[in-house]
XYZ file of C-alpha atoms in Angstrom:
511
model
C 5.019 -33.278 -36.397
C 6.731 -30.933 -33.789
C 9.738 -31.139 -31.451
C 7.681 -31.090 -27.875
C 9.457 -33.255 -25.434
C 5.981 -34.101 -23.806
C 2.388 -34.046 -24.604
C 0.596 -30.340 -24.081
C -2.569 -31.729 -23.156
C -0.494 -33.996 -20.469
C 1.618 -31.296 -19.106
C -1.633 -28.969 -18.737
C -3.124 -32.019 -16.650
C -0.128 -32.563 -14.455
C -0.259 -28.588 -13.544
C -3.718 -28.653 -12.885
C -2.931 -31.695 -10.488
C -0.335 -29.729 -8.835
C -2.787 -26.734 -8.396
C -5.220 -29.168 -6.022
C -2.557 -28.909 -3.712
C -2.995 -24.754 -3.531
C -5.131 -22.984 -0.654
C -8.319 -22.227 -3.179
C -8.189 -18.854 -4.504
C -12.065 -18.494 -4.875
C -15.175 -18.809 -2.913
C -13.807 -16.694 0.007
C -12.143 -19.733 2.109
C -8.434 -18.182 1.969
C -8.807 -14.605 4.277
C -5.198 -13.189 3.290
C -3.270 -13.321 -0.251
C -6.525 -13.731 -2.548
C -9.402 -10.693 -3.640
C -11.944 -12.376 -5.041
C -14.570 -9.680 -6.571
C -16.914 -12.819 -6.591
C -17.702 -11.779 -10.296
C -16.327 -14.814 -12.756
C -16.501 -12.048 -15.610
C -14.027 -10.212 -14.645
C -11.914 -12.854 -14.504
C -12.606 -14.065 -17.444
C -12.226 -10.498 -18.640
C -9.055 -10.406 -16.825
C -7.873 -13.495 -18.757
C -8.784 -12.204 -22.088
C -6.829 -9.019 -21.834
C -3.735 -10.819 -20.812
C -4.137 -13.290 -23.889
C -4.364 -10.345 -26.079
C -1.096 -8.526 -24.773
C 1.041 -11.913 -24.241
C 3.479 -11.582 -27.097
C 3.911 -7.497 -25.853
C 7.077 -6.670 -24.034
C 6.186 -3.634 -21.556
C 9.721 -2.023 -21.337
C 9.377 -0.103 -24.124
C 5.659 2.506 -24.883
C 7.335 3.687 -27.863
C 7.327 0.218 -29.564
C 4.359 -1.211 -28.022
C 2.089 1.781 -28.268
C -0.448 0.033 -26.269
C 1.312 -0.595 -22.731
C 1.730 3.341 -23.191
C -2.096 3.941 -23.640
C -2.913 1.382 -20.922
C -0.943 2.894 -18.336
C -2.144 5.917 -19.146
C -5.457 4.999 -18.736
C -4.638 2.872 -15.524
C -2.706 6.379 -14.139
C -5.677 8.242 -15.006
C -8.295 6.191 -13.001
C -5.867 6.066 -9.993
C -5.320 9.881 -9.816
C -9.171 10.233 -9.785
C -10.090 7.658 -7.253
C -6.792 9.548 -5.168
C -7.929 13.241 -5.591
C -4.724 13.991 -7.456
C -6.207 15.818 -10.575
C -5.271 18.991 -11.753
C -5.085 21.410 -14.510
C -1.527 19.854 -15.001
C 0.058 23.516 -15.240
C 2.085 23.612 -12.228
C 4.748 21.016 -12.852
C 5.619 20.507 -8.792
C 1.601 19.712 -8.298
C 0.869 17.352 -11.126
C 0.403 13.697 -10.002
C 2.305 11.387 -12.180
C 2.416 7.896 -11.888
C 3.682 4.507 -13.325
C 2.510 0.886 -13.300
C 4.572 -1.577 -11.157
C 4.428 -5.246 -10.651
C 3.339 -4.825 -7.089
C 2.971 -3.021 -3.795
C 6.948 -4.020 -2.988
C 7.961 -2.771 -6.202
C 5.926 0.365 -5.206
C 6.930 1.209 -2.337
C 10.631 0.344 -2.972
C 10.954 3.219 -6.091
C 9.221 5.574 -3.569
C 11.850 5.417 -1.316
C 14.643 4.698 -4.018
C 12.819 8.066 -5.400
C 13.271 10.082 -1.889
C 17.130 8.617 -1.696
C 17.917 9.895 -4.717
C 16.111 13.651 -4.192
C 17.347 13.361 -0.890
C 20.875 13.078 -2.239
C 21.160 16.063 -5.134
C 20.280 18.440 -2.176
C 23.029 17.577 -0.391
C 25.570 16.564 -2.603
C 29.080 15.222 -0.362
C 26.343 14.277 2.545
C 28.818 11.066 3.910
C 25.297 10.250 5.831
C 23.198 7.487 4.948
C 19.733 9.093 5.277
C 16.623 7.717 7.071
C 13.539 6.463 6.703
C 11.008 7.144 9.989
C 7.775 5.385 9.905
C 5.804 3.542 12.317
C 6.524 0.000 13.486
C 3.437 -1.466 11.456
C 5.036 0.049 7.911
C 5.338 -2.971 5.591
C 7.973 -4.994 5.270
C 8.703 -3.714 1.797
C 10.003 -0.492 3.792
C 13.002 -3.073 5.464
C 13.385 -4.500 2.114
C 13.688 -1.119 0.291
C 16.254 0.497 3.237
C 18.386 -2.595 2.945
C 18.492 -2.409 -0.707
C 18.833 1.106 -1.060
C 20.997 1.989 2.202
C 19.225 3.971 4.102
C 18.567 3.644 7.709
C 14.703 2.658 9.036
C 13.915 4.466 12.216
C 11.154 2.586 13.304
C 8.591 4.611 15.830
C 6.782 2.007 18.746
C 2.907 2.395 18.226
C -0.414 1.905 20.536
C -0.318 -2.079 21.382
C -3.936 -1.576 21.774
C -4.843 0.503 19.038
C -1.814 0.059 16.950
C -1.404 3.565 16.049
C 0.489 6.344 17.171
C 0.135 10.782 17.242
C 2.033 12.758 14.546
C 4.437 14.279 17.627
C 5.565 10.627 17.868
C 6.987 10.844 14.419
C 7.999 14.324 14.636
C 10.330 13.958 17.618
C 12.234 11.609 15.258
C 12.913 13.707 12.380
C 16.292 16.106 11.255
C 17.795 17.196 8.222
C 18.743 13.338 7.541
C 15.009 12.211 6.900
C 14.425 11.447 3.071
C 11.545 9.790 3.639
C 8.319 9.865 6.309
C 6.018 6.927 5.709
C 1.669 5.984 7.112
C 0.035 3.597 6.351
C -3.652 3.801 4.902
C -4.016 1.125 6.459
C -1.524 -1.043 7.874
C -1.423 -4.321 6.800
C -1.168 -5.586 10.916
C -3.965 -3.820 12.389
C -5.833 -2.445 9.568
C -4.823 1.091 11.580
C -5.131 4.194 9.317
C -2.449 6.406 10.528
C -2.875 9.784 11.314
C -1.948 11.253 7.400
C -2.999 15.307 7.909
C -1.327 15.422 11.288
C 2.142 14.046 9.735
C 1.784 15.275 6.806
C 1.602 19.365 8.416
C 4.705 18.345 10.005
C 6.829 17.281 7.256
C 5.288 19.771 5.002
C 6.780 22.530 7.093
C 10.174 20.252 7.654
C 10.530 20.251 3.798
C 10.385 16.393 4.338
C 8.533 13.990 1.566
C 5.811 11.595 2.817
C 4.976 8.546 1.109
C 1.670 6.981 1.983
C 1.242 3.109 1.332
C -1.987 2.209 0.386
C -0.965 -0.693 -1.383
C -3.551 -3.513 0.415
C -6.209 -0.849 0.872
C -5.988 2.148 -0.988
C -8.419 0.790 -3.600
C -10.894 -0.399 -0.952
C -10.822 2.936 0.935
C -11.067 5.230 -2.153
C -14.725 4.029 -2.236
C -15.639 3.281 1.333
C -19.002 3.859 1.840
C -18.209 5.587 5.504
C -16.961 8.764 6.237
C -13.099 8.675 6.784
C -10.480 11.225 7.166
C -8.503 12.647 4.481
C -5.417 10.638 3.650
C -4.679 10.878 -0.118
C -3.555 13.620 -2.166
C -6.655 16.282 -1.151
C -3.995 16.492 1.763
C -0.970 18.762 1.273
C 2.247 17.658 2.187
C 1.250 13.949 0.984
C 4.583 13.550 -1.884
C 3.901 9.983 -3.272
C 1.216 7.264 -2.456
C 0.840 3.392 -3.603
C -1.716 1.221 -4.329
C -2.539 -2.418 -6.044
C -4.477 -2.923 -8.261
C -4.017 -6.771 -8.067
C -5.777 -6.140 -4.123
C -8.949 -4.290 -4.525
C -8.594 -3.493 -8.171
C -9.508 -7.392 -8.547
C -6.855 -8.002 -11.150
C -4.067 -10.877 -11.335
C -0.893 -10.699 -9.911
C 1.043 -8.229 -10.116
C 0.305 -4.409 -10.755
C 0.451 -2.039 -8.340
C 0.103 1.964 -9.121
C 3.100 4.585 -7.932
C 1.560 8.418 -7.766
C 4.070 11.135 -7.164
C 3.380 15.009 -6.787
C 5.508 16.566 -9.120
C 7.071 15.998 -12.614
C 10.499 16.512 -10.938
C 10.320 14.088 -8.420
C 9.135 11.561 -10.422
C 12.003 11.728 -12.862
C 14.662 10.642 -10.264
C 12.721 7.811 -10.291
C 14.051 6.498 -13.251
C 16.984 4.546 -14.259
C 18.725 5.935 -17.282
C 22.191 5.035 -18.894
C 23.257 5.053 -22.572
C 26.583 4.105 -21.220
C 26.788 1.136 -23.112
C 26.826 -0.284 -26.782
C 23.308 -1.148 -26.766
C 20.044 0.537 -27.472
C 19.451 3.462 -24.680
C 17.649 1.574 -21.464
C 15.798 3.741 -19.501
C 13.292 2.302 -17.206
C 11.105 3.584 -14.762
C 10.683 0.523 -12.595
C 13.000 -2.054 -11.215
C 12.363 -4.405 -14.018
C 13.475 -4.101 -18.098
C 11.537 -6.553 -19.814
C 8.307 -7.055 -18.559
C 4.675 -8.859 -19.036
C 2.002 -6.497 -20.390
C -1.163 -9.029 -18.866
C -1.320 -7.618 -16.192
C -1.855 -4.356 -16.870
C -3.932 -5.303 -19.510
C -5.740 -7.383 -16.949
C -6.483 -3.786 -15.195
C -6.979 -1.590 -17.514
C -10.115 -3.498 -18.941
C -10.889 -4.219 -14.949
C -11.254 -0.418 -14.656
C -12.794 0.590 -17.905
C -15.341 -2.057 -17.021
C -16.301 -1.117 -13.387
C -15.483 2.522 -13.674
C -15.765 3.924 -10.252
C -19.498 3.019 -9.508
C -18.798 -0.337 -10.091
C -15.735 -0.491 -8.071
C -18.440 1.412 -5.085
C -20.492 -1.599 -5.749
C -18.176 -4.386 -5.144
C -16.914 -2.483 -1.678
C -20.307 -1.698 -0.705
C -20.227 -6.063 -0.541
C -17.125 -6.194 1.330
C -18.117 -3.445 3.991
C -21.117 -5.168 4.814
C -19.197 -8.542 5.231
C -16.515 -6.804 7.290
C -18.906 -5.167 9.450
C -20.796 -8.402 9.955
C -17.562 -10.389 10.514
C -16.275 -7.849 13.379
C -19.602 -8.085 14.778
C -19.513 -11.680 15.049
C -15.601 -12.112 16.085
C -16.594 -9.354 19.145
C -19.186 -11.548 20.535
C -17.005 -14.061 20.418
C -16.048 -14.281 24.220
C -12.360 -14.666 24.968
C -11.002 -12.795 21.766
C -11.088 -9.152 20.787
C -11.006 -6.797 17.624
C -7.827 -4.723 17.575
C -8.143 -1.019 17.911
C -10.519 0.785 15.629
C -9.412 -1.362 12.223
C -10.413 0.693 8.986
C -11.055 -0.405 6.006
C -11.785 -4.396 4.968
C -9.096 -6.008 7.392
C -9.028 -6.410 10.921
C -6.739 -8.224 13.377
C -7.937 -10.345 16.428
C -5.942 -10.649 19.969
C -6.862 -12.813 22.959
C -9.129 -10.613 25.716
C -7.295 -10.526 28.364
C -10.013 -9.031 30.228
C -12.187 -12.263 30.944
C -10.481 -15.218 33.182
C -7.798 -17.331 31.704
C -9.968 -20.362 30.846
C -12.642 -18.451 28.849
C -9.975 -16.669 26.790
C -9.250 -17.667 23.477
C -5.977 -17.651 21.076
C -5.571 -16.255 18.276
C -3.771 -18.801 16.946
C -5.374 -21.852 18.469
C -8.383 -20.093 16.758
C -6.826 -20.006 13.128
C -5.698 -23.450 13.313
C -9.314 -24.647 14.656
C -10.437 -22.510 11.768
C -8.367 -23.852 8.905
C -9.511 -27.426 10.257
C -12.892 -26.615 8.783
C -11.406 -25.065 5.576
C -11.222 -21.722 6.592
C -7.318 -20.117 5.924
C -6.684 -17.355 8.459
C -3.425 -15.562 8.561
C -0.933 -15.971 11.857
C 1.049 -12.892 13.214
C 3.560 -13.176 15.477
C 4.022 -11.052 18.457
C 6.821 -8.086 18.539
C 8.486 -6.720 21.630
C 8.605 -2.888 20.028
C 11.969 -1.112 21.241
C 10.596 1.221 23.436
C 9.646 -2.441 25.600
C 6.427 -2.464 25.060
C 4.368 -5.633 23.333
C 2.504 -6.017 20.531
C 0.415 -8.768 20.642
C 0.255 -12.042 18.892
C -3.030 -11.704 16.496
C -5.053 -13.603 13.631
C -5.450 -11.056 10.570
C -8.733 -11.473 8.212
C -8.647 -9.533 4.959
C -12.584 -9.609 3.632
C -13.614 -9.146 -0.447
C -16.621 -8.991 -1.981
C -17.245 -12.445 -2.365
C -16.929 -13.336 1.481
C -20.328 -11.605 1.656
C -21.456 -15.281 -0.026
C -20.154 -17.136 2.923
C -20.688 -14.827 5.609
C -22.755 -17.125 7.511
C -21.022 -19.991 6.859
C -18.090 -18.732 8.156
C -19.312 -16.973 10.901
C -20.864 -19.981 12.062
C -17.369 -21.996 11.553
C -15.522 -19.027 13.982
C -17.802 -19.127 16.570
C -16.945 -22.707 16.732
C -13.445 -22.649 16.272
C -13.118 -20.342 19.360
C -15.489 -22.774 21.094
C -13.237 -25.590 20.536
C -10.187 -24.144 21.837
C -10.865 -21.853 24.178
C -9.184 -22.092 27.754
C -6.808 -23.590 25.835
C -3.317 -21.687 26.809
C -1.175 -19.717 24.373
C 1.783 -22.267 23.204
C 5.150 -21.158 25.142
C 7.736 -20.792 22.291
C 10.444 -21.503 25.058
C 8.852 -25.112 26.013
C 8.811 -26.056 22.291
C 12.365 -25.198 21.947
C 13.285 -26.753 24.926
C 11.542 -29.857 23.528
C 13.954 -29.658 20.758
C 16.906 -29.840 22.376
C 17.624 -34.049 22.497
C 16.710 -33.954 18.454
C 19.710 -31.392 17.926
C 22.779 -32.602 17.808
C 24.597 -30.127 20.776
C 21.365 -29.418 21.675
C 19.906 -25.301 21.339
C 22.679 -23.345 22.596
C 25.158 -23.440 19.828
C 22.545 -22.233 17.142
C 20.969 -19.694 18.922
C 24.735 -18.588 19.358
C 25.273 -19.082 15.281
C 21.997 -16.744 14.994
C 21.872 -15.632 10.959
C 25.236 -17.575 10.562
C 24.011 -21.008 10.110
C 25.438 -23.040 7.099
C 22.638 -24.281 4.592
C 22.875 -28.065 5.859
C 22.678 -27.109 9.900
C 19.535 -25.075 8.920
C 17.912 -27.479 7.212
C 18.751 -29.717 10.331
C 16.788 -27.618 12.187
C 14.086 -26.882 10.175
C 13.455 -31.119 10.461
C 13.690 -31.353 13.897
C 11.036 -28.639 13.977
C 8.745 -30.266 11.485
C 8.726 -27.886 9.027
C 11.123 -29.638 6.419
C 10.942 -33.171 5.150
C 12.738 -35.390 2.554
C 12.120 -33.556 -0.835
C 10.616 -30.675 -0.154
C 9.247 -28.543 2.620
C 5.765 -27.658 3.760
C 3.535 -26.693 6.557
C 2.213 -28.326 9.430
C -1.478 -28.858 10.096
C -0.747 -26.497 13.801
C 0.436 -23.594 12.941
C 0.845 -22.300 16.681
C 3.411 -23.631 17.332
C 5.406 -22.197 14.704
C 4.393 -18.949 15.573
C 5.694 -19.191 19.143
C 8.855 -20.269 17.601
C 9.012 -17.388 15.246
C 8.290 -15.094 18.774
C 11.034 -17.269 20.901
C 13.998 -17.548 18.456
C 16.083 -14.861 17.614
C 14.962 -12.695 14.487
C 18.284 -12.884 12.815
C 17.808 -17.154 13.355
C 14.246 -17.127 12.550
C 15.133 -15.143 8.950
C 17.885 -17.795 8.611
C 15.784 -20.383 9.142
C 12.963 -19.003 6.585
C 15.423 -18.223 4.283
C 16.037 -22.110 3.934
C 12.954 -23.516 3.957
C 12.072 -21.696 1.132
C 15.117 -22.072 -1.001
C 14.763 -25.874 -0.326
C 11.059 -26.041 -0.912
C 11.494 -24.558 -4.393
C 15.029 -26.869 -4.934
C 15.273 -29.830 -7.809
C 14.851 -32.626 -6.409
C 18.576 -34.311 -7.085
C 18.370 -36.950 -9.274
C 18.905 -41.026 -7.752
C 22.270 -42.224 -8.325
């Protein structure tokens, strides 16, 4: 006998049910979100270790002896694959490191770490310091400045190339600069920004740089091409991120933080014994946490080691180089700037005449037709005026090498299918939507961010994107996107906001 309100074996089946509904997370179909190492051992590995560790609580090494030796371990291999090891006797050169529970997480104690460093060296500073990076720095970066209140100076880049010269980020820094942050690469255009050149500059500012690597450090620590320096064999470089649930081929979500110096790391702690409880101090934004997935990639790493981990990238090199090969012939789109790395981003050419050209977007939606899940990007007007352009982004693994042909075969005629076809004007669509809005457009592009939950949701119907109980997707995705490029950001995040508080909403119960 036992209490259980339902049947195990039932509940298991109605959650597999529900998972036929997900984009599929193996055989290389889904090009954004998903790393697939194509090898079912290691996820099978991957699941083990996690069953092992379930019961373990990871806030506290002293208890649970093995999250400390795990992280350890997990540190260890990351400072290698980095070029961060020493002989550990000068305390402001060690590289350090902790475990997080992703890239966000990551990149969101780096700068909480800078703030804070930032702030005992000028203790009574009224200012709120600043972050400069360029334009393609991950979101995480608004996330963290928000959360931490700092300021995000935001430097326009290349729209061809996507990247940008060191002076471009030196004219922008002063004395209120906690943090510098590249990208290696960006997660946009794959771009690997110029780390030596910045990092000389801040170096001689006295100015940290953080360098996120979270989508590809782990793919370009064992690139099988030449590439330039960009971890910690370059001085100046203060703190760098990577995942480990990317190209370290473990589950969601650990991430690695490295920081040059003992000292530096420790403001990156939370501490208090400030209360009747047991002492907390933490070194991430989380107390409690799940030990499976560091388990997951610790036994990932021990297993592979680094030739292993060569192996697997030598796969998804030779897939990316074959994929860029193929999406370049394509005529009518184009291969943005020099992409390094395993990702690469895909703009109309504008070069040919208007009815050979192809877009992006058309092109993913043509694509995902056949089964094949491409990632939309929006366009950005950068605030020096100039564009970026609307793009498609492909992130490759080691199993697309499987499919290569199969794909390539289904993006050749995706862009065959739609191309001449026009980009979709974002203004037309929301001029379309005017007779289903009650007042019609004006009013809530004049509410912006300030839309009340119900009005939003309103919206979000009219535009397709939210139905009875529950939201989803449309089959075009185009459209969307020119919508996301025509609306107002501040009415766009509004509008995103509530479609995904109401997709993940009970459904309220029938009177």
């Amino acid at each position: 006998m036992n209490d259980f309100r339902r049947d195990p074996a039932e509940v298991l089946a109605e959650l597999a049910a529900l998972r036929e509904g997900d984009a599929p997370t193996h055989g290389g179909r889904v090009l954004s979100y998903v790393y697939d190492s194509g090898l079912a051992e290691l996820d099978e590995l991957s699941a083990a270790a996690a069953r092992l560790v379930q019961p373990v609580n990871g806030l506290d090494p002293t208890t649970f002896t093995s999250v400390a030796a795990m992280e350890a371990g997990v540190v260890g291999f990351a400072r290698r694959v980095f070029h961060g090891e020493t002989d550990g006797s000068d305390s402001a050169e060690v590289v350090v490191g902790t475990v997080t529970s992703g890239g966000t997480e990551s990149c969101l104690l780096a700068v909480k770490t800078a703030r804070d460093v930032w702030r005992a060296a000028r203790v009574g500073t009224p200012r709120m310091p600043r972050i400069v990076a360029p334009i393609t720095v991950h979101a995480a970066f608004h996330k963290a400045a928000e959360y931490f209140g700092l300021v995000l100076d935001l430097v326009p880049v290349d729209p061809a190339t996507g990247t940008l010269a060191a002076s471009a980020i030196e004219d922008r820094l002063g004395d209120d600069v906690a943090l510098v942050v590249v990208s290696a690469p960006s997660y946009p255009f794959a771009s690997l920004d110029p780390v030596a050149d910045v990092a000389a500059v801040c170096r001689a500012r006295g100015i940290a740089l953080h360098v996120d690597a979270c989508i590809g450090g782990f793919a370009l620590g064992f690139w099988p091409d030449e590439l330039p320096a960009w971890d910690f064999r370059v001085p100046g470089v203060t703190s760098l991120s990577a995942d480990l649930h990317k190209y370290g081929y473990a589950p969601k979500g650990v991430s690695v933080l490295l920081t040059r110096g003992r000292d530096r790391q420790r403001h990156q702690y939370f501490r208090t014994t400030g209360w009747p409880g047991y002492p907390v101090v933490n070194p991430t934004m989380t107390g409690s946490k799940p030990a499976g997935p560091l388990a997951a990639a610790w036994s990932i790493t021990e297993v592979l080691g680094e030739d292993g981990f060569a192996e697997l990238l030598a796969k998804t090199a030779r897939a990316t180089t074959a994929l860029r090969e193929v999406v370049e012939g394509i005529e009518g789109l184009r291969v943005v700037g020099v992409p390094t790395g395993p990702l690469f981003a895909v703009a109309t050419d504008a070069s040919v005449e208007p009815e050979r050209r192809v877009d992006p977007h058309h092109w993913a939606d043509a694509a995902r037709g056949s089964g094949w899940f491409l990632q939309l990007q929006p366009g950005l007007a950068q605030p020096d005026g100039t564009r970026l352009p609307h793009t498609t982004h492909l992130t490759i693994t080691p199993v697309t090498e499987q499919v290569v042909d199969e794909l390539s075969t289904a993006l050749v005629a995706a862009a065959d299918a739609v191309r001449g076809v026009p980009q979709v004007d974002g203004q037309l669509v929301l001029a379309g939507l005017a007779d289903a809005l009650p007042g019609g457009v004006e009013p809530l592009l004049a509410a912006s961010g300030g839309l009340d939950s119900d009005t939003a949701a309103g919206l979000l119907g009219a535009i397709g994107l939210l139905g009875g109980e529950g939201g989803g997707l449309p089959s075009q995705l185009a459209p969307v996107l020119a919508l996301v490029e025509a609306l107002p950001s501040e009415l766009t995040g509004r509008l995103l906001v509530e479609l995904l508080a109401r997709v993940v909403e009970p459904v309220s119960p029938v009177e």
